[in-house]
Short mmCIF file of C-alpha atoms in Angstrom, two decimals:
data_model
loop_
_atom_site.label_atom_id
_atom_site.label_comp_id
_atom_site.label_asym_id
_atom_site.label_seq_id
_atom_site.Cartn_x
_atom_site.Cartn_y
_atom_site.Cartn_z
CA MET A 1 0.16 0.24 -0.56
CA ARG A 2 1.32 3.45 -1.17
CA GLN A 3 2.60 5.76 1.73
CA ILE A 4 2.04 9.12 2.42
CA PRO A 5 5.08 11.35 1.28
CA LEU A 6 5.75 14.23 3.44
CA LEU A 7 8.00 16.72 1.75
CA ASP A 8 9.39 19.82 3.36
CA VAL A 9 8.39 22.76 1.28
CA ARG A 10 9.13 25.67 3.98
CA GLU A 11 11.37 26.83 1.37
CA GLY A 12 9.40 27.75 -1.55
CA GLY A 13 6.34 26.46 -0.95
CA PRO A 14 3.67 25.15 -3.38
CA ILE A 15 6.25 26.14 -5.99
CA ALA A 16 8.83 23.93 -5.14
CA HIS A 17 6.03 20.95 -4.32
CA ALA A 18 5.30 20.75 -7.98
CA ALA A 19 8.60 21.89 -9.13
CA ALA A 20 9.66 18.38 -6.60
CA ARG A 21 6.62 16.60 -7.81
CA VAL A 22 5.64 16.82 -12.03
CA ALA A 23 5.45 13.46 -12.41
CA ALA A 24 2.60 12.85 -9.52
CA ALA A 25 1.27 15.83 -10.55
CA LEU A 26 0.69 14.46 -14.12
CA ALA A 27 -0.41 11.03 -12.96
CA LEU A 28 -3.06 13.05 -10.83
CA ARG A 29 -4.28 14.59 -13.15
CA ASP A 30 -4.74 12.17 -15.97
CA ALA A 31 -6.93 10.31 -13.24
CA CYS A 32 -8.66 13.13 -12.29
CA LEU A 33 -9.48 13.77 -15.86
CA ALA A 34 -10.10 10.08 -17.13
CA PRO A 35 -13.59 9.82 -17.07
CA MET A 36 -14.17 13.20 -19.34
CA PRO A 37 -14.61 12.92 -22.61
CA ARG A 38 -12.17 13.50 -24.92
CA TRP A 39 -14.27 16.74 -26.13
CA GLY A 40 -13.59 18.34 -22.09
CA HIS A 41 -10.05 17.81 -22.49
CA VAL A 42 -10.00 20.35 -25.24
CA CYS A 43 -11.97 22.53 -23.34
CA LEU A 44 -9.38 22.56 -20.55
CA ALA A 45 -7.23 25.13 -21.96
CA PRO A 46 -10.20 27.84 -22.23
CA VAL A 47 -11.31 27.13 -19.08
CA ASP A 48 -8.17 27.49 -18.09
CA ARG A 49 -7.71 31.12 -19.10
CA LEU A 50 -11.27 31.96 -17.54
CA ALA A 51 -9.63 30.63 -14.12
CA ARG A 52 -7.18 32.60 -14.20
CA ALA A 53 -8.49 35.65 -15.42
CA TRP A 54 -11.16 35.60 -12.22
CA LEU A 55 -7.95 34.81 -10.07
CA ARG A 56 -5.69 37.58 -10.95
CA LYS A 57 -8.98 40.10 -9.97
CA SER A 58 -9.54 38.26 -6.89
CA ALA A 59 -7.93 39.22 -3.50
CA SER A 60 -5.92 36.13 -3.88
CA ARG A 61 -2.25 37.09 -3.14
CA TYR A 62 -1.23 33.63 -4.93
CA PHE A 63 -1.90 34.23 -8.78
CA GLU A 64 1.86 34.21 -9.44
CA ASP A 65 2.21 31.14 -7.56
CA LEU A 66 -0.81 29.40 -9.43
CA GLU A 67 0.80 30.68 -12.90
CA ARG A 68 4.45 29.69 -12.07
CA ILE A 69 3.14 26.11 -10.75
CA ALA A 70 1.07 25.93 -14.39
CA GLU A 71 4.79 26.69 -16.09
CA ILE A 72 6.42 24.08 -14.29
CA LEU A 73 3.80 21.34 -14.70
CA GLY A 74 3.29 22.65 -18.67
CA PHE A 75 -0.08 20.70 -19.22
CA HIS A 76 -3.59 22.33 -19.59
CA GLY A 77 -5.92 21.69 -16.41
CA ALA A 78 -3.88 23.02 -13.87
CA ALA A 79 -5.74 26.21 -13.18
CA THR A 80 -9.02 24.49 -13.39
CA LEU A 81 -8.25 21.69 -11.40
CA ASN A 82 -7.34 24.37 -8.61
CA MET A 83 -10.29 26.69 -8.81
CA SER A 84 -12.60 23.64 -8.96
CA TYR A 85 -14.31 23.39 -5.24
CA LEU A 86 -14.41 20.45 -2.61
CA PHE A 87 -18.05 18.40 -3.21
CA ALA A 88 -18.46 17.56 0.47
CA CYS A 89 -16.87 16.99 3.84
CA THR A 90 -18.12 15.76 7.27
CA THR A 91 -16.08 17.71 10.17
CA GLN A 92 -16.36 17.31 13.94
CA ALA A 93 -14.55 19.67 15.92
CA PHE A 94 -14.32 18.29 19.87
CA VAL A 95 -11.87 17.72 22.89
CA ASP A 96 -10.08 14.41 23.23
CA PRO A 97 -9.49 12.41 26.80
CA PHE A 98 -6.51 14.51 27.34
CA GLY A 99 -7.83 18.06 27.00
CA ALA A 100 -6.97 18.59 23.33
CA PRO A 101 -9.09 20.05 20.69
CA THR A 102 -9.64 18.11 17.64
CA ILE A 103 -10.93 17.61 14.64
CA ARG A 104 -11.88 14.97 12.61
CA ARG A 105 -12.53 15.43 8.75
CA SER A 106 -13.35 13.84 5.80
CA LEU A 107 -13.03 15.00 2.25
CA ASP A 108 -15.59 13.85 -0.44
CA TRP A 109 -14.60 14.58 -4.16
CA PRO A 110 -15.50 12.23 -7.50
CA PHE A 111 -12.29 13.59 -8.80
CA ARG A 112 -10.50 9.80 -8.81
CA GLY A 113 -6.59 9.58 -7.76
CA LEU A 114 -6.99 11.99 -4.89
CA GLY A 115 -6.62 9.30 -2.44
CA ARG A 116 -3.87 7.54 -4.43
CA GLY A 117 -2.03 10.82 -5.00
CA VAL A 118 -2.51 12.91 -1.45
CA GLU A 119 0.99 14.46 -0.04
CA ILE A 120 1.36 16.14 3.20
CA ALA A 121 3.36 19.36 2.50
CA TRP A 122 5.22 21.02 5.44
CA ALA A 123 4.96 24.34 4.78
CA ALA A 124 5.89 27.68 6.16
CA GLY A 125 5.09 31.03 6.45
CA PRO A 126 5.78 34.62 8.68
CA ALA A 127 3.67 33.03 11.96
CA GLY A 128 5.43 29.67 11.43
CA GLY A 129 5.67 26.01 10.08
CA PHE A 130 2.25 23.79 9.47
CA TYR A 131 1.63 20.82 7.71
CA ASN A 132 -0.88 20.76 4.75
CA VAL A 133 -2.97 17.83 3.59
CA THR A 134 -2.80 18.16 0.08
CA TRP A 135 -1.72 17.43 -3.74
CA PRO A 136 1.27 18.40 -5.93
CA GLY A 137 0.06 21.72 -7.90
CA ALA A 138 -2.38 22.60 -5.11
CA VAL A 139 -2.03 26.64 -3.86
CA GLY A 140 -4.84 26.61 -1.72
CA VAL A 141 -5.17 24.82 1.48
CA LEU A 142 -8.27 22.81 2.61
CA THR A 143 -7.02 20.58 5.46
CA ALA A 144 -3.81 21.85 7.83
CA MET A 145 -2.61 21.66 10.66
CA ALA A 146 0.04 24.13 12.88
CA PRO A 147 1.77 23.09 15.92
CA GLY A 148 1.13 25.38 19.04
CA ARG A 149 -0.93 27.22 16.76
CA PHE A 150 -4.50 25.55 15.40
CA SER A 151 -5.77 23.92 12.92
CA ALA A 152 -8.57 24.22 10.08
CA VAL A 153 -10.61 22.64 7.44
CA ILE A 154 -13.20 23.91 5.28
CA ASN A 155 -16.28 22.27 4.17
CA GLN A 156 -18.70 23.56 1.58
CA ALA A 157 -21.44 25.84 2.56
CA PRO A 158 -25.05 25.50 1.55
CA MET A 159 -26.15 26.76 -2.05
CA ARG A 160 -28.23 29.65 -2.60
CA ARG A 161 -31.54 28.67 -4.05
CA ARG A 162 -33.61 30.93 -5.75
CA VAL A 163 -36.37 28.08 -7.50
CA ASP A 164 -37.40 25.41 -5.65
CA GLY A 165 -36.96 21.56 -6.78
CA ALA A 166 -34.67 19.52 -8.70
CA ALA A 167 -35.55 21.42 -12.08
CA GLY A 168 -34.02 24.73 -10.52
CA PHE A 169 -30.81 22.81 -9.65
CA PRO A 170 -29.15 23.98 -12.87
CA TYR A 171 -30.84 27.10 -13.06
CA ASP A 172 -28.94 27.84 -9.58
CA PHE A 173 -25.75 26.41 -9.99
CA ALA A 174 -25.38 28.56 -13.41
CA LEU A 175 -26.26 31.60 -11.83
CA ASN A 176 -24.31 31.39 -8.80
CA LEU A 177 -21.33 30.73 -10.76
CA THR A 178 -21.71 33.09 -12.63
CA ASN A 179 -21.96 35.75 -10.33
CA ALA A 180 -18.89 34.71 -8.57
CA LEU A 181 -16.49 34.57 -11.72
CA LYS A 182 -18.19 38.36 -12.69
CA ASN A 183 -18.98 40.35 -9.48
CA GLU A 184 -17.11 38.64 -6.65
CA THR A 185 -13.56 39.73 -5.95
CA GLY A 186 -12.99 38.30 -2.59
CA TRP A 187 -10.47 35.44 -2.00
CA PRO A 188 -11.14 32.05 -2.98
CA PRO A 189 -11.70 30.36 0.65
CA ASP A 190 -9.07 28.07 -0.15
CA HIS A 191 -6.13 30.89 -0.86
CA LEU A 192 -7.57 32.85 2.71
CA LEU A 193 -7.33 29.55 4.44
CA ARG A 194 -3.58 29.39 3.16
CA TYR A 195 -3.19 33.12 4.29
CA ALA A 196 -3.92 32.49 7.83
CA PHE A 197 -1.81 29.74 8.12
CA GLU A 198 1.29 31.86 7.29
CA THR A 199 0.43 35.11 8.69
CA CYS A 200 -1.69 33.79 11.83
CA ALA A 201 0.17 33.29 15.05
CA THR A 202 -2.76 32.39 17.12
CA PHE A 203 -5.88 30.66 17.00
CA GLU A 204 -8.08 34.10 17.68
CA GLU A 205 -5.92 35.82 15.09
CA ALA A 206 -7.03 33.19 12.31
CA VAL A 207 -10.62 33.32 13.53
CA THR A 208 -10.48 36.97 13.38
CA LEU A 209 -9.09 37.09 9.52
CA LEU A 210 -11.07 34.37 8.40
CA SER A 211 -14.56 36.45 10.01
CA ARG A 212 -13.28 39.61 8.03
CA GLU A 213 -11.74 39.14 4.62
CA PRO A 214 -14.50 39.03 1.99
CA LEU A 215 -14.58 35.86 -0.05
CA ALA A 216 -15.50 34.84 -3.65
CA ARG A 217 -17.85 31.99 -2.51
CA PRO A 218 -19.66 30.79 0.70
CA ALA A 219 -17.79 28.67 2.89
CA LEU A 220 -17.80 26.95 6.40
CA PHE A 221 -14.44 26.95 8.19
CA THR A 222 -13.63 24.89 11.62
CA LEU A 223 -10.68 25.94 13.35
CA THR A 224 -9.42 23.78 16.76
CA GLY A 225 -6.47 25.59 19.16
CA THR A 226 -4.74 24.38 21.79
CA ARG A 227 -6.80 24.72 24.33
CA PRO A 228 -10.09 23.12 24.99
CA HIS A 229 -11.93 26.60 24.86
CA GLU A 230 -10.15 26.91 21.14
CA ILE A 231 -12.81 25.49 19.03
CA ALA A 232 -14.71 27.69 16.44
CA LEU A 233 -16.96 27.25 13.28
CA ILE A 234 -16.99 30.23 10.64
CA GLU A 235 -20.41 30.22 8.38
CA ARG A 236 -19.22 32.58 5.79
CA THR A 237 -21.42 33.76 2.75
CA GLU A 238 -19.45 36.61 0.66
CA ARG A 239 -19.64 39.46 3.13
CA ASP A 240 -21.20 37.93 6.60
CA ALA A 241 -19.69 36.17 9.17
CA GLU A 242 -20.94 33.96 12.22
CA VAL A 243 -19.09 32.58 14.20
CA LEU A 244 -20.29 29.69 16.78
CA ARG A 245 -18.08 28.71 19.41
CA GLY A 246 -17.30 25.17 21.32
CA PRO A 247 -17.76 21.65 19.93
CA VAL A 248 -19.60 21.41 17.17
CA ILE A 249 -20.48 18.74 13.62
CA VAL A 250 -20.29 20.29 10.80
CA ALA A 251 -21.90 18.86 6.98
CA ASN A 252 -22.74 20.75 4.28
CA ASP A 253 -25.59 22.97 5.33
CA TRP A 254 -25.69 25.96 8.24
CA GLN A 255 -26.56 24.99 12.09
CA ASP A 256 -29.59 26.65 11.73
CA PRO A 257 -31.08 26.28 8.62
CA ARG A 258 -31.43 30.17 6.40
CA SER A 259 -34.30 30.49 4.07
CA GLY A 260 -33.28 30.90 0.70
CA TRP A 261 -30.46 28.51 1.01
CA ARG A 262 -30.38 24.64 0.61
CA GLY A 263 -27.44 22.06 1.91
CA ARG A 264 -25.54 20.09 -0.14
CA MET A 265 -26.27 16.32 -0.46
CA GLY A 266 -29.69 17.18 1.18
CA PRO A 267 -31.15 17.50 4.55
CA GLU A 268 -31.24 13.15 5.78
CA ASN A 269 -27.82 12.84 4.00
CA ASN A 270 -26.72 15.95 5.86
CA GLU A 271 -27.85 14.79 9.43
CA ALA A 272 -27.24 10.71 8.86
CA ARG A 273 -23.72 11.83 8.53
CA ARG A 274 -23.66 14.04 11.92
CA ALA A 275 -25.57 11.08 13.72
CA LEU A 276 -22.79 9.63 13.04
CA MET A 277 -20.24 11.29 14.25
CA ARG A 278 -22.46 12.25 17.61
CA GLN A 279 -22.49 8.90 18.03
CA THR A 280 -18.50 8.13 18.26
CA PRO A 281 -17.16 8.52 21.42
CA ALA A 282 -14.24 11.28 21.59
CA GLY A 283 -11.79 7.83 22.92
CA ALA A 284 -13.00 5.84 20.04
CA GLU A 285 -9.96 4.06 18.18
CA SER A 286 -8.61 6.30 15.35
CA PHE A 287 -10.72 6.66 12.37
CA ALA A 288 -13.38 4.49 13.71
CA TRP A 289 -15.82 6.57 12.64
CA ALA A 290 -15.04 6.33 8.71
CA ILE A 291 -17.46 4.17 8.15
CA PRO A 292 -21.25 4.83 6.14
CA PRO A 293 -22.56 7.20 6.05
CA VAL A 294 -19.62 9.20 6.20
CA LEU A 295 -17.64 7.22 4.16
CA ASN A 296 -18.67 6.83 0.94
CA HIS A 297 -18.18 6.05 -2.73
CA THR A 298 -16.86 9.48 -3.21
CA THR A 299 -14.53 9.81 -0.19
CA ARG A 300 -11.00 10.56 -0.89
CA LEU A 301 -9.43 11.33 2.52
CA VAL A 302 -9.63 11.37 5.94
CA VAL A 303 -7.74 13.04 8.76
CA GLU A 304 -7.58 13.36 12.55
CA MET A 305 -5.30 16.19 14.15
CA THR A 306 -4.58 18.67 17.03
CA SER A 307 -2.46 21.85 17.22
CA ALA A 308 -1.99 20.39 21.01
CA ARG A 309 0.94 18.21 20.00
CA ASP A 310 4.02 18.62 17.78
CA ASP A 311 2.71 15.04 16.68
CA GLY A 312 -0.76 15.24 15.96
CA LEU A 313 -1.75 14.45 12.33
CA ALA A 314 -2.76 11.45 11.26
CA ALA A 315 -4.30 10.95 7.29
CA ARG A 316 -5.63 8.07 5.15
CA GLY A 317 -6.77 8.30 0.92
CA TYR A 318 -9.18 6.43 -0.12
CA GLU A 319 -10.23 5.33 -3.46
CA CYS A 320 -13.14 3.25 -4.93
CA ALA A 321 -13.39 1.26 -8.16
CA PRO A 322 -15.74 2.21 -10.65
CA TRP A 323 -17.39 -1.51 -9.65
CA ARG A 324 -17.27 -1.06 -5.49
CA HIS A 325 -19.87 1.03 -3.57
CA LEU A 326 -17.51 2.08 -0.76
CA PRO A 327 -14.23 3.11 -1.45
CA GLU A 328 -11.10 1.11 -0.09
CA PRO A 329 -7.92 2.63 1.28
CA ALA A 330 -5.19 3.57 -1.24
CA THR A 331 -2.20 4.44 1.30
CA ALA A 332 -0.86 3.51 4.51
CA ASP A 333 -1.91 5.40 7.14
CA PHE A 334 0.49 8.37 7.78
CA ARG A 335 1.14 9.68 11.07
CA LEU A 336 3.90 12.37 12.11
CA CYS A 337 4.40 10.14 15.85
CA ASP A 338 5.13 7.44 13.81
CA GLY A 339 8.67 9.35 12.93
CA ALA A 340 8.09 10.38 9.09
CA ALA A 341 11.10 11.68 7.78
CA ALA A 342 10.18 14.53 5.05
CA ILE A 343 11.68 14.42 1.75
CA ALA A 344 13.60 17.53 0.47
CA ALA A 345 11.49 19.52 -2.06
#
């Protein structure tokens, strides 16, 4: 079973990561795009240009990173895959039996290859180092842990709906995307989270930053610090934020439903995943919660992490064969406490 590599990219960041892992990035691209028809591959170049044009006018500070990574990788799709948005996730933030605020997190994405291709990037910024659970060629941060500071993840937020029923879904989806591309100039959520890890020295600084900065799309940020009371969920729209304190379970909906929004995956699915997490004891064995319905055919990654310990990160990748209903582990469990040796990028 494949080992999840740990790469030291404290000098050079995602650009150094991409340069060191070009072959891995190409394999990941091919796996993600394999189900796409041939005509879809032809569309990658113009879609890349659209994604890059939008990122250039956004608040992100990482446009040049993406440009350099696309140049290094030398294939169409780098910008498109970076600007695509995660499908669904389940997150739990709680205090473990030893008093450490902890995050359990699954990431569901229909792209194949993400479970097999996951890597840990040991990155750094002015505020210190952090471990980013990521992929070669990725610019932003979806799941990361900074020892002694904070841990954080992103869940996809509910969808803004104007027309009820399944027939209205394509209309609302297209309108939301068009509005984001034409009118929104805020941060892509994963870019803002990277900026938080690079520049925020404390849990509270990160909560303030993620609550304040304008976003290009709604997002759910879950954070934990190093002390038991340092747990927060930030429910974000493009301009507004609601900060909820204390242990929380997050699917793909607001904690309290709001008019005009529909939770991703539907209320039954979201509640079923939350119910499983509620039933899992704080002291349960590692990844005991990674079972249906949290584990499903699109699950690509599960992570457990706490910033209260220097070695508080564990990860496992999943892949699902086309003929199977549930994925199977595609990687051996990664644990910092196992003394994993970093590869110099």
